[in-house]
Amino acid sequence: MTAKIISGKEIAQQIREELRQEIAELKAKHKLVPGLVTVLVGADPASQVYVGQKEKTSTELGIYSERIDLPEKTAQNELMALIDRLNKDPKIHGILVQLPLPKHLDETAVLYAINPKKDVDGFHPVNVGKLMIGEPDYLPCTPHGIQQLLVRSGVQIEGAEVVVVGRSNIVGKPIANILLQKRPGANATVTVCHTGTRDISFHTRRADILIVAAGRPNAVTADMVKEGVVVIDVGVNEVGKTPDGKRILAGDVDFEGVKEKASAITPVPGGVGPMTITMLMYNTVRAAKLAAGLA
Ligand code: GUN
């Protein structure tokens, strides 16, 4: 079997088209313009690329977009004061503080300070807790994007054996929680593997759907999967540079080997990546609707 390639690029485009229409309608019918602010502290090159993409995509879709760049040496109290101001700004429905923050800043304190109603990342403990009890306002963007890739590719999730490799707060734990919910597009049996797992292959070979967010290349190879598995590769690893200095990216899965056994697989780049930004736009629209009493 050679796998069908699940194109995150195409599915993201589809969702963006739906959002563009919804945003136009919110403007026409309710004079409501969803607003997103992205905050970047310091000059990390990868973060600059991500924030640039978020700003560009939101503007393209008709979202009001602000970008705030702060110097590396910004003090905690300055950042907290900015978040306080943004929490109170009625034009702004979503606040995204790009992570990681410089080491001298307290990331947890910053995430706690964002008004949960404007927490379009879904990282505030209130939103993490709401997801945990099955009453989410916002799903975190990358896991929500993964669920959409599966649903829109026609993958049977209900009743499936899902194995997640990685237990991070931004991917592993939330995707496990999302697919565990008793609702359509979920209701799976979920296993989460991590660095403390005794025999990862034992679990990955049982998976109907395998979601890999391990943070290292070749964490999953062909011998670790069964025929017909659906593989979602969340990894973004820089494995080299082109002669003109562009980053060469690889996922966490040995794509060439695994695609011979899988029924479907996401590529890197062009798989999960475009979905993350798209679901941020989705959350921003949702935040605006919630604030206006329209959701
Ligand atoms: N850094 C890497 N991924 C993310 C994300 O989804 N949100 C934020 N705020 N920072 C990130």
Short mmCIF file of C-alpha atoms and ligand atoms in Angstrom, two decimals:
data_model
loop_
_atom_site.label_atom_id
_atom_site.label_comp_id
_atom_site.label_asym_id
_atom_site.label_seq_id
_atom_site.Cartn_x
_atom_site.Cartn_y
_atom_site.Cartn_z
CA MET A 1 0.00 0.00 0.00
CA THR A 2 1.18 3.53 -0.73
CA ALA A 3 -0.44 6.12 1.47
CA LYS A 4 -2.79 8.85 0.38
CA ILE A 5 -1.17 12.17 1.25
CA ILE A 6 -3.35 14.28 3.55
CA SER A 7 -2.76 17.85 2.37
CA GLY A 8 -2.98 20.30 5.24
CA LYS A 9 -2.42 23.04 2.70
CA GLU A 10 -5.62 22.15 0.81
CA ILE A 11 -7.77 21.54 3.88
CA ALA A 12 -6.51 24.78 5.47
CA GLN A 13 -7.46 26.63 2.27
CA GLN A 14 -10.96 25.15 2.42
CA ILE A 15 -11.46 26.27 6.05
CA ARG A 16 -10.02 29.74 5.32
CA GLU A 17 -12.57 30.15 2.50
CA GLU A 18 -15.38 29.29 4.94
CA LEU A 19 -13.96 31.78 7.46
CA ARG A 20 -13.61 34.53 4.85
CA GLN A 21 -17.34 34.22 4.10
CA GLU A 22 -18.30 34.12 7.76
CA ILE A 23 -16.18 37.21 8.51
CA ALA A 24 -17.77 39.11 5.59
CA GLU A 25 -21.20 38.17 6.94
CA LEU A 26 -20.35 39.29 10.50
CA LYS A 27 -19.29 42.65 9.08
CA ALA A 28 -22.34 43.06 6.85
CA LYS A 29 -25.00 41.88 9.30
CA HIS A 30 -23.57 42.82 12.69
CA LYS A 31 -20.86 45.44 12.00
CA LEU A 32 -18.57 43.04 13.85
CA VAL A 33 -14.88 42.85 12.85
CA PRO A 34 -12.94 40.11 14.65
CA GLY A 35 -9.66 41.52 16.06
CA LEU A 36 -6.44 39.64 16.79
CA VAL A 37 -3.25 40.94 18.39
CA THR A 38 0.02 39.02 18.21
CA VAL A 39 2.75 39.87 20.69
CA LEU A 40 6.36 38.88 20.01
CA VAL A 41 9.06 39.49 22.59
CA GLY A 42 12.61 39.34 21.21
CA ALA A 43 13.80 38.40 17.73
CA ASP A 44 13.81 34.60 17.53
CA PRO A 45 13.88 33.95 13.74
CA ALA A 46 11.39 31.03 13.75
CA SER A 47 8.97 32.99 15.97
CA GLN A 48 9.24 35.98 13.64
CA VAL A 49 8.23 33.76 10.70
CA TYR A 50 5.25 32.30 12.62
CA VAL A 51 4.02 35.70 13.83
CA GLY A 52 4.42 37.13 10.32
CA GLN A 53 2.30 34.28 8.90
CA LYS A 54 -0.40 34.83 11.54
CA GLU A 55 -0.55 38.55 10.78
CA LYS A 56 -0.65 38.00 7.00
CA THR A 57 -3.36 35.32 7.17
CA SER A 58 -5.59 37.33 9.50
CA THR A 59 -5.38 40.40 7.25
CA GLU A 60 -6.16 38.28 4.16
CA LEU A 61 -9.32 36.95 5.80
CA GLY A 62 -10.61 40.38 6.86
CA ILE A 63 -9.64 40.14 10.53
CA TYR A 64 -8.45 43.36 12.19
CA SER A 65 -4.83 42.60 13.03
CA GLU A 66 -2.32 44.27 15.35
CA ARG A 67 1.25 43.15 15.81
CA ILE A 68 3.29 44.26 18.80
CA ASP A 69 7.05 43.64 18.75
CA LEU A 70 8.81 44.14 22.07
CA PRO A 71 12.56 44.16 22.71
CA GLU A 72 14.26 41.05 24.13
CA LYS A 73 14.96 42.87 27.42
CA THR A 74 11.27 43.71 28.12
CA ALA A 75 10.51 43.48 31.85
CA GLN A 76 7.78 41.23 33.27
CA ASN A 77 5.75 44.20 34.58
CA GLU A 78 5.83 45.91 31.17
CA LEU A 79 4.49 42.78 29.47
CA MET A 80 1.83 42.33 32.17
CA ALA A 81 0.75 45.98 31.73
CA LEU A 82 0.44 45.47 27.97
CA ILE A 83 -1.73 42.37 28.46
CA ASP A 84 -3.92 44.29 30.90
CA ARG A 85 -4.43 47.00 28.28
CA LEU A 86 -5.22 44.44 25.55
CA ASN A 87 -7.66 42.62 27.85
CA LYS A 88 -9.61 45.89 28.05
CA ASP A 89 -9.41 46.84 24.35
CA PRO A 90 -12.83 46.22 22.72
CA LYS A 91 -11.35 46.04 19.17
CA ILE A 92 -9.28 43.03 20.26
CA HIS A 93 -11.07 39.68 20.62
CA GLY A 94 -8.00 37.44 20.60
CA ILE A 95 -4.58 37.84 22.25
CA LEU A 96 -1.70 35.65 21.15
CA VAL A 97 1.64 35.88 22.94
CA GLN A 98 4.15 33.95 20.85
CA LEU A 99 6.05 31.27 22.77
CA PRO A 100 8.72 30.63 23.84
CA LEU A 101 9.31 33.86 25.74
CA PRO A 102 12.85 34.99 26.64
CA LYS A 103 14.13 33.07 29.67
CA HIS A 104 13.90 35.94 32.16
CA LEU A 105 10.11 36.16 31.67
CA ASP A 106 7.60 34.04 33.59
CA GLU A 107 5.60 32.35 30.82
CA THR A 108 3.01 30.82 33.14
CA ALA A 109 2.24 34.20 34.75
CA VAL A 110 1.79 35.72 31.29
CA LEU A 111 -0.60 32.97 30.12
CA TYR A 112 -2.61 33.29 33.35
CA ALA A 113 -2.89 37.07 32.83
CA ILE A 114 -4.67 36.80 29.45
CA ASN A 115 -8.46 37.07 29.82
CA PRO A 116 -9.68 33.48 29.16
CA LYS A 117 -12.35 34.93 26.83
CA LYS A 118 -9.54 36.33 24.63
CA ASP A 119 -7.30 33.25 24.96
CA VAL A 120 -7.39 32.13 21.32
CA ASP A 121 -4.45 29.76 21.93
CA GLY A 122 -6.56 27.85 24.47
CA PHE A 123 -3.58 27.77 26.88
CA HIS A 124 -5.18 29.46 29.93
CA PRO A 125 -5.92 26.95 32.74
CA VAL A 126 -9.61 27.89 32.57
CA ASN A 127 -9.75 26.82 28.92
CA VAL A 128 -7.59 23.73 29.56
CA GLY A 129 -10.03 22.77 32.34
CA LYS A 130 -13.10 23.43 30.19
CA LEU A 131 -11.73 21.10 27.52
CA MET A 132 -10.99 18.47 30.16
CA ILE A 133 -14.66 18.42 31.29
CA GLY A 134 -15.99 18.46 27.73
CA GLU A 135 -17.24 22.09 27.73
CA PRO A 136 -14.56 23.85 25.64
CA ASP A 137 -14.86 27.47 24.47
CA TYR A 138 -11.61 27.25 22.50
CA LEU A 139 -9.71 24.21 21.30
CA PRO A 140 -5.93 24.72 21.13
CA CYS A 141 -4.98 25.38 17.50
CA THR A 142 -2.64 22.52 16.58
CA PRO A 143 -4.75 19.72 18.10
CA HIS A 144 -7.93 21.23 16.64
CA GLY A 145 -6.19 21.33 13.25
CA ILE A 146 -5.28 17.65 13.61
CA GLN A 147 -8.90 16.73 14.35
CA GLN A 148 -10.04 18.71 11.29
CA LEU A 149 -7.47 16.95 9.06
CA LEU A 150 -8.87 13.59 10.17
CA VAL A 151 -12.54 14.55 9.91
CA ARG A 152 -12.23 16.28 6.53
CA SER A 153 -10.21 13.36 5.12
CA GLY A 154 -13.04 11.00 6.03
CA VAL A 155 -11.02 9.05 8.61
CA GLN A 156 -13.18 7.01 11.00
CA ILE A 157 -12.34 8.38 14.46
CA GLU A 158 -15.22 6.98 16.52
CA GLY A 159 -14.14 3.70 18.09
CA ALA A 160 -10.63 3.91 16.58
CA GLU A 161 -7.49 3.00 18.49
CA VAL A 162 -5.63 6.33 18.59
CA VAL A 163 -2.04 6.39 19.81
CA VAL A 164 -0.39 9.74 20.58
CA VAL A 165 3.39 9.93 20.93
CA GLY A 166 4.30 12.93 23.13
CA ARG A 167 2.56 14.50 26.13
CA SER A 168 3.19 18.23 25.72
CA ASN A 169 0.66 20.77 26.95
CA ILE A 170 0.26 22.24 23.45
CA VAL A 171 -0.18 19.03 21.42
CA GLY A 172 -0.08 15.62 23.12
CA LYS A 173 -2.33 16.20 26.13
CA PRO A 174 -4.95 18.34 24.34
CA ILE A 175 -5.27 16.09 21.25
CA ALA A 176 -5.78 13.12 23.57
CA ASN A 177 -8.51 15.06 25.39
CA ILE A 178 -10.20 16.19 22.18
CA LEU A 179 -10.38 12.71 20.63
CA LEU A 180 -11.60 11.27 23.93
CA GLN A 181 -14.74 13.46 24.00
CA LYS A 182 -18.07 11.72 23.60
CA ARG A 183 -19.09 13.52 20.43
CA PRO A 184 -18.88 13.16 16.62
CA GLY A 185 -15.35 13.47 15.25
CA ALA A 186 -14.01 11.97 18.48
CA ASN A 187 -15.10 9.13 20.81
CA ALA A 188 -11.87 7.19 20.20
CA THR A 189 -9.87 4.93 22.52
CA VAL A 190 -6.75 7.00 23.23
CA THR A 191 -3.31 5.91 24.43
CA VAL A 192 -0.59 8.46 25.17
CA CYS A 193 3.06 7.35 24.95
CA HIS A 194 5.97 9.37 26.30
CA THR A 195 9.61 9.10 27.41
CA GLY A 196 8.53 6.97 30.36
CA THR A 197 6.73 4.40 28.16
CA ARG A 198 8.38 0.96 28.43
CA ASP A 199 7.74 -0.29 24.89
CA ILE A 200 6.54 2.39 22.48
CA SER A 201 6.35 0.02 19.47
CA PHE A 202 3.94 -2.24 21.36
CA HIS A 203 1.50 0.67 21.39
CA THR A 204 2.23 2.27 17.99
CA ARG A 205 1.72 -1.10 16.19
CA ARG A 206 -1.83 -1.26 17.55
CA ALA A 207 -2.76 2.20 16.30
CA ASP A 208 -5.46 2.80 13.68
CA ILE A 209 -4.54 6.50 13.96
CA LEU A 210 -1.04 7.47 15.04
CA ILE A 211 -0.31 11.07 16.06
CA VAL A 212 3.37 11.84 16.50
CA ALA A 213 4.53 14.90 18.43
CA ALA A 214 7.77 13.61 19.86
CA GLY A 215 10.04 16.49 18.84
CA ARG A 216 12.74 14.46 17.07
CA PRO A 217 13.23 13.13 13.52
CA ASN A 218 12.64 9.39 12.87
CA ALA A 219 10.91 8.87 16.22
CA VAL A 220 8.54 6.55 14.28
CA THR A 221 9.83 4.16 11.61
CA ALA A 222 8.06 1.64 9.34
CA ASP A 223 8.67 -1.33 11.67
CA MET A 224 6.68 0.48 14.39
CA VAL A 225 3.36 0.74 12.50
CA LYS A 226 0.73 -1.63 11.11
CA GLU A 227 -0.54 -1.81 7.52
CA GLY A 228 -3.29 0.72 6.86
CA VAL A 229 -2.53 3.10 9.76
CA VAL A 230 -3.37 6.81 9.38
CA VAL A 231 -0.36 8.89 10.45
CA ILE A 232 -0.38 12.54 11.55
CA ASP A 233 3.14 13.94 11.84
CA VAL A 234 3.29 17.04 14.07
CA GLY A 235 7.10 17.32 14.05
CA VAL A 236 8.94 20.36 12.75
CA ASN A 237 12.67 19.62 12.90
CA GLU A 238 15.33 21.66 11.19
CA VAL A 239 17.60 19.04 9.61
CA GLY A 240 19.81 21.35 7.57
CA LYS A 241 20.00 24.48 5.45
CA THR A 242 19.83 24.96 1.69
CA PRO A 243 22.83 26.68 0.04
CA ASP A 244 20.84 29.96 0.14
CA GLY A 245 20.21 29.62 3.87
CA LYS A 246 16.59 28.33 3.93
CA ARG A 247 15.65 25.86 6.66
CA ILE A 248 15.20 22.23 5.56
CA LEU A 249 12.40 20.71 7.63
CA ALA A 250 11.57 17.11 8.53
CA GLY A 251 8.83 15.69 10.70
CA ASP A 252 9.07 13.15 13.51
CA VAL A 253 8.12 10.24 11.21
CA ASP A 254 10.30 8.44 8.66
CA PHE A 255 7.98 9.55 5.86
CA GLU A 256 9.52 7.49 3.02
CA GLY A 257 9.41 4.23 4.98
CA VAL A 258 6.08 4.70 6.73
CA LYS A 259 4.14 5.83 3.63
CA GLU A 260 4.60 2.34 2.15
CA LYS A 261 2.52 0.85 4.98
CA ALA A 262 0.13 3.65 5.91
CA SER A 263 -3.26 4.23 4.26
CA ALA A 264 -2.85 8.00 4.75
CA ILE A 265 -0.12 10.31 6.06
CA THR A 266 0.56 14.03 6.46
CA PRO A 267 3.72 15.50 4.89
CA VAL A 268 6.12 17.96 6.55
CA PRO A 269 5.91 20.73 5.50
CA GLY A 270 2.35 21.11 4.20
CA GLY A 271 0.58 18.89 6.74
CA VAL A 272 -0.25 20.05 10.25
CA GLY A 273 1.59 23.41 9.93
CA PRO A 274 -0.95 25.31 7.79
CA MET A 275 -3.77 24.01 10.01
CA THR A 276 -2.41 25.60 13.21
CA ILE A 277 -2.66 29.13 11.84
CA THR A 278 -6.05 28.42 10.28
CA MET A 279 -7.54 27.26 13.58
CA LEU A 280 -6.15 30.39 15.25
CA MET A 281 -8.26 32.37 12.77
CA TYR A 282 -11.21 30.14 13.60
CA ASN A 283 -10.75 30.85 17.33
CA THR A 284 -10.50 34.60 16.69
CA VAL A 285 -13.82 34.57 14.84
CA ARG A 286 -15.31 32.48 17.66
CA ALA A 287 -13.97 34.94 20.27
CA ALA A 288 -15.63 37.85 18.43
CA LYS A 289 -18.93 35.96 18.20
CA LEU A 290 -18.81 35.00 21.89
CA ALA A 291 -18.08 38.61 22.87
CA ALA A 292 -21.04 39.81 20.77
CA GLY A 293 -23.40 37.12 22.07
CA LEU A 294 -23.62 35.50 18.61
CA ALA A 295 -22.18 32.06 19.43
N1 GUN B 1 4.88 28.70 19.71
C1 GUN B 1 4.82 27.53 19.00
N2 GUN B 1 3.53 27.17 18.80
C2 GUN B 1 2.77 28.12 19.38
C3 GUN B 1 1.37 28.31 19.48
O1 GUN B 1 0.54 27.51 19.01
N3 GUN B 1 0.97 29.44 20.13
C4 GUN B 1 1.86 30.32 20.68
N4 GUN B 1 1.37 31.37 21.32
N5 GUN B 1 3.17 30.18 20.60
C5 GUN B 1 3.62 29.08 19.94
#
